[in-house]
PDB file of C-alpha atoms in Angstrom:
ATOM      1  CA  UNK A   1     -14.942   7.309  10.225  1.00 50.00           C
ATOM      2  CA  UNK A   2     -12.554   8.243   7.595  1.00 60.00           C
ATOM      3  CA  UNK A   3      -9.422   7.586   9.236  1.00 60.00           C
ATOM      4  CA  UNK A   4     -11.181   3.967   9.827  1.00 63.00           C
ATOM      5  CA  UNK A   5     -12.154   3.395   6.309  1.00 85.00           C
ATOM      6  CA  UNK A   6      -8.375   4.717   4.995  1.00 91.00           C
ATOM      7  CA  UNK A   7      -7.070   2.333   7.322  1.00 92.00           C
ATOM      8  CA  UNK A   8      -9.315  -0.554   6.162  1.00 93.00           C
ATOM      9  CA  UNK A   9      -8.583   0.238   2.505  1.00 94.00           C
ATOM     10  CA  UNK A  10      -4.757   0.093   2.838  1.00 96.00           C
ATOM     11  CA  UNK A  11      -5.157  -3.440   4.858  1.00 96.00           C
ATOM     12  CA  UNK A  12      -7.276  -5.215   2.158  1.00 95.00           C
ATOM     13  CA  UNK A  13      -4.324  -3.472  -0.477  1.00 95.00           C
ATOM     14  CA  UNK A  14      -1.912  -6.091   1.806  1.00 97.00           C
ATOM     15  CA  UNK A  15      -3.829  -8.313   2.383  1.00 96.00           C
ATOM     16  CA  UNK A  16      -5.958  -9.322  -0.503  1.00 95.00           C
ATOM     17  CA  UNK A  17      -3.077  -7.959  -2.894  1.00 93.00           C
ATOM     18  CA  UNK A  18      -1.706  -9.785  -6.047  1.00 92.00           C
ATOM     19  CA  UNK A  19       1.877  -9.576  -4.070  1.00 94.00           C
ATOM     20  CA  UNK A  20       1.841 -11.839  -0.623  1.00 95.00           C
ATOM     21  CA  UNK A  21       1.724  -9.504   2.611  1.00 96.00           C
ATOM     22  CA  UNK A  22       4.917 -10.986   3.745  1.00 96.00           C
ATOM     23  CA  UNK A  23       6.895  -9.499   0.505  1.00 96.00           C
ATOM     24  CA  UNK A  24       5.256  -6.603   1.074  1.00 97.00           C
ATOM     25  CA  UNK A  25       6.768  -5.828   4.353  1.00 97.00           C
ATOM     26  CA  UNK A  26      10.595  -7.264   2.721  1.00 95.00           C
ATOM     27  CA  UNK A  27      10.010  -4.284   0.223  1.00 95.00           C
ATOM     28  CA  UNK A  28       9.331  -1.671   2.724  1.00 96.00           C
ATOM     29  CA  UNK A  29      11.228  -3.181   5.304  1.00 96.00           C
ATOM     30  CA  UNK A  30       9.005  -3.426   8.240  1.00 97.00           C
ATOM     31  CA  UNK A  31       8.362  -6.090  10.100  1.00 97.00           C
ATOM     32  CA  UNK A  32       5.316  -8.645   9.401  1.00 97.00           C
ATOM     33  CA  UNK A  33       3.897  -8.057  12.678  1.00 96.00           C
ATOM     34  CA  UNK A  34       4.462  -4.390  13.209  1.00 97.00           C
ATOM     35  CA  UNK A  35       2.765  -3.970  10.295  1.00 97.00           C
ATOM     36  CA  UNK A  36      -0.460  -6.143  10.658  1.00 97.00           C
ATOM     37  CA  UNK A  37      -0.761  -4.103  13.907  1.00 97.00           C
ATOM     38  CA  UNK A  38      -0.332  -0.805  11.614  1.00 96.00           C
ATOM     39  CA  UNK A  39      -3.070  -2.142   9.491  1.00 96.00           C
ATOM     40  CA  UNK A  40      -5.278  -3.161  12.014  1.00 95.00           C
ATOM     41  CA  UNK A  41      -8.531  -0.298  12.339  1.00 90.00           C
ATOM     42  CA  UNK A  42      -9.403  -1.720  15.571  1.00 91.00           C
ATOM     43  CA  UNK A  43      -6.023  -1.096  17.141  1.00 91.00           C
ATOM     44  CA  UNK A  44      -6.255   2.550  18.981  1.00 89.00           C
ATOM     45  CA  UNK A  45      -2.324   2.411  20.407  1.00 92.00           C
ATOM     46  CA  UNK A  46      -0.897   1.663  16.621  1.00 89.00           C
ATOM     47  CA  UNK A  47      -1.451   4.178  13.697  1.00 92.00           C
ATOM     48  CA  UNK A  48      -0.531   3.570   9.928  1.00 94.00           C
ATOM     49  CA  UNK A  49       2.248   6.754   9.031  1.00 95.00           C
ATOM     50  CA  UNK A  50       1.933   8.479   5.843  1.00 96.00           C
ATOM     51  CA  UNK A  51       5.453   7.488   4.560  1.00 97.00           C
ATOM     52  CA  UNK A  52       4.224   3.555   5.297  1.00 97.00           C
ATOM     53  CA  UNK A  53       1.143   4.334   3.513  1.00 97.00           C
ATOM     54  CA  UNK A  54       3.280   5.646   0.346  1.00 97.00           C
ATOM     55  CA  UNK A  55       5.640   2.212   0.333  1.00 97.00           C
ATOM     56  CA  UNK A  56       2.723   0.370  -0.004  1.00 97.00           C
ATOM     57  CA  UNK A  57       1.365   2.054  -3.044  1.00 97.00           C
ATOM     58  CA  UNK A  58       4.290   2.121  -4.475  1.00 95.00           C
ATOM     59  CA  UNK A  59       5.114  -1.399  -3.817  1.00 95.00           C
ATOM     60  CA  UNK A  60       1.347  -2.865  -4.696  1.00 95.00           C
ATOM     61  CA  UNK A  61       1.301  -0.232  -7.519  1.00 92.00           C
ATOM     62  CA  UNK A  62      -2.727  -0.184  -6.248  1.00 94.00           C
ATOM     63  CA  UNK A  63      -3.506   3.142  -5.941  1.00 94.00           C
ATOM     64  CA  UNK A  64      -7.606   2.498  -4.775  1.00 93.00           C
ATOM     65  CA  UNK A  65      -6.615   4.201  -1.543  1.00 95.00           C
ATOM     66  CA  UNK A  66      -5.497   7.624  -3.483  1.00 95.00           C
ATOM     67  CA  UNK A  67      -8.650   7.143  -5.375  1.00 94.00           C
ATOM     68  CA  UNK A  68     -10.642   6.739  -2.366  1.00 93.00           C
ATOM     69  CA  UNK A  69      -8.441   9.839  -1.162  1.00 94.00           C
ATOM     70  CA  UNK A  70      -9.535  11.935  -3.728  1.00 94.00           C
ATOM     71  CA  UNK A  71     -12.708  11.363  -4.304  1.00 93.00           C
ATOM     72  CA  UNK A  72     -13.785  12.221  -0.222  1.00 91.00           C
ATOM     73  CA  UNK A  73     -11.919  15.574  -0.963  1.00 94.00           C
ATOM     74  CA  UNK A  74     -13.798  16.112  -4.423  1.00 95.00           C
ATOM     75  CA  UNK A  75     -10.917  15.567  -6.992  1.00 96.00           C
ATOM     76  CA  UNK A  76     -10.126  12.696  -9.141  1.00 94.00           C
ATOM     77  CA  UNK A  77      -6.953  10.957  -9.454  1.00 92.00           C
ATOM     78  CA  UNK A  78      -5.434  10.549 -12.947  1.00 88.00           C
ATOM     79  CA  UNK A  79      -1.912   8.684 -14.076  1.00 83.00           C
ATOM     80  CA  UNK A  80       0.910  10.659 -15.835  1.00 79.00           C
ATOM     81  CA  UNK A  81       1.095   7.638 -18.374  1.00 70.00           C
ATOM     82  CA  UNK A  82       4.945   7.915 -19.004  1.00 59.00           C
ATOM     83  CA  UNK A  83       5.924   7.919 -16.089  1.00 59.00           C
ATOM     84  CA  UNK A  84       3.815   4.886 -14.873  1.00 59.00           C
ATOM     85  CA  UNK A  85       4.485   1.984 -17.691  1.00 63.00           C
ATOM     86  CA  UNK A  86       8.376   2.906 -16.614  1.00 68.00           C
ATOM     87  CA  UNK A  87       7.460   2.103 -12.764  1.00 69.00           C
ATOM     88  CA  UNK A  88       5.729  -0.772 -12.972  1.00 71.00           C
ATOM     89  CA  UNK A  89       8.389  -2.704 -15.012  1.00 74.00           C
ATOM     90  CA  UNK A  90      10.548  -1.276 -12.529  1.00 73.00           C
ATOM     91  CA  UNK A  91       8.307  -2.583  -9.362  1.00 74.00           C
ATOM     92  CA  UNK A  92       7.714  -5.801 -11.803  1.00 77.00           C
ATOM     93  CA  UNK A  93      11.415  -6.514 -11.774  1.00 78.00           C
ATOM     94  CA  UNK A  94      12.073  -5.800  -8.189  1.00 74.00           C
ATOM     95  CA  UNK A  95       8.890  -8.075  -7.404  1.00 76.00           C
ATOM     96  CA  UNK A  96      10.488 -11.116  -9.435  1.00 77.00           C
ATOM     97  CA  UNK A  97      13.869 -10.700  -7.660  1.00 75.00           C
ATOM     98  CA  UNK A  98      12.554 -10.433  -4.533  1.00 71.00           C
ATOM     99  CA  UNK A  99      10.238 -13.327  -4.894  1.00 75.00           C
ATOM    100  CA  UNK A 100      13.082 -15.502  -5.645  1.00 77.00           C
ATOM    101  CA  UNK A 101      14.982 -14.821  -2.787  1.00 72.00           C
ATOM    102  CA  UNK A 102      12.008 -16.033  -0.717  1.00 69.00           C
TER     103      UNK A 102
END
């Protein structure tokens, strides 16, 4: 049931996101449909790939899936403050470009 639930919790990330699912998949270059399929827990012939999985976070910036990661394996994930107020204005800037070219 944990693949299921992983799966679940990176769909609602694209789906109910502050950033549209459609400029989602422009940022990590995958197609709108391949990746609904991806997403999709029910689908048994599509999986979601690690390196997909790590776009997304890094493009949503929501990292509830590496929480939920961590806390099924005992640990607790914590931010290396620095280094993420320099990544999100980053990911904030490529957001607004992007959203203008739509």
């Amino acid at each position: 049931m944990f693949e299921k639930s992983l799966t679940k919790k990176v769909q609602d990330m694209v789906l109910e996101g502050r950033i549209p699912a459609k400029l989602v998949c422009k940022r990590i270059k995958k197609p709108y449909s391949t990746l609904l399929r991806e997403l999709n827990p029910f689908d048994v012939h599509a999986k979601l790939g690690a390196e997909t999985m790590f776009e997304i976070v890094k493009t949503t910036r929501n990292v509830s899936v590496l929480e939920f990661m961590a806390r099924e394996l005992g640990y607790t994930l914590m931010p290396v403050e620095e280094t993420r107020s320099e990544s999100a204005a980053k990911a904030d800037a490529e957001t607004r470009r992007l959203e203008a070219t739509m």
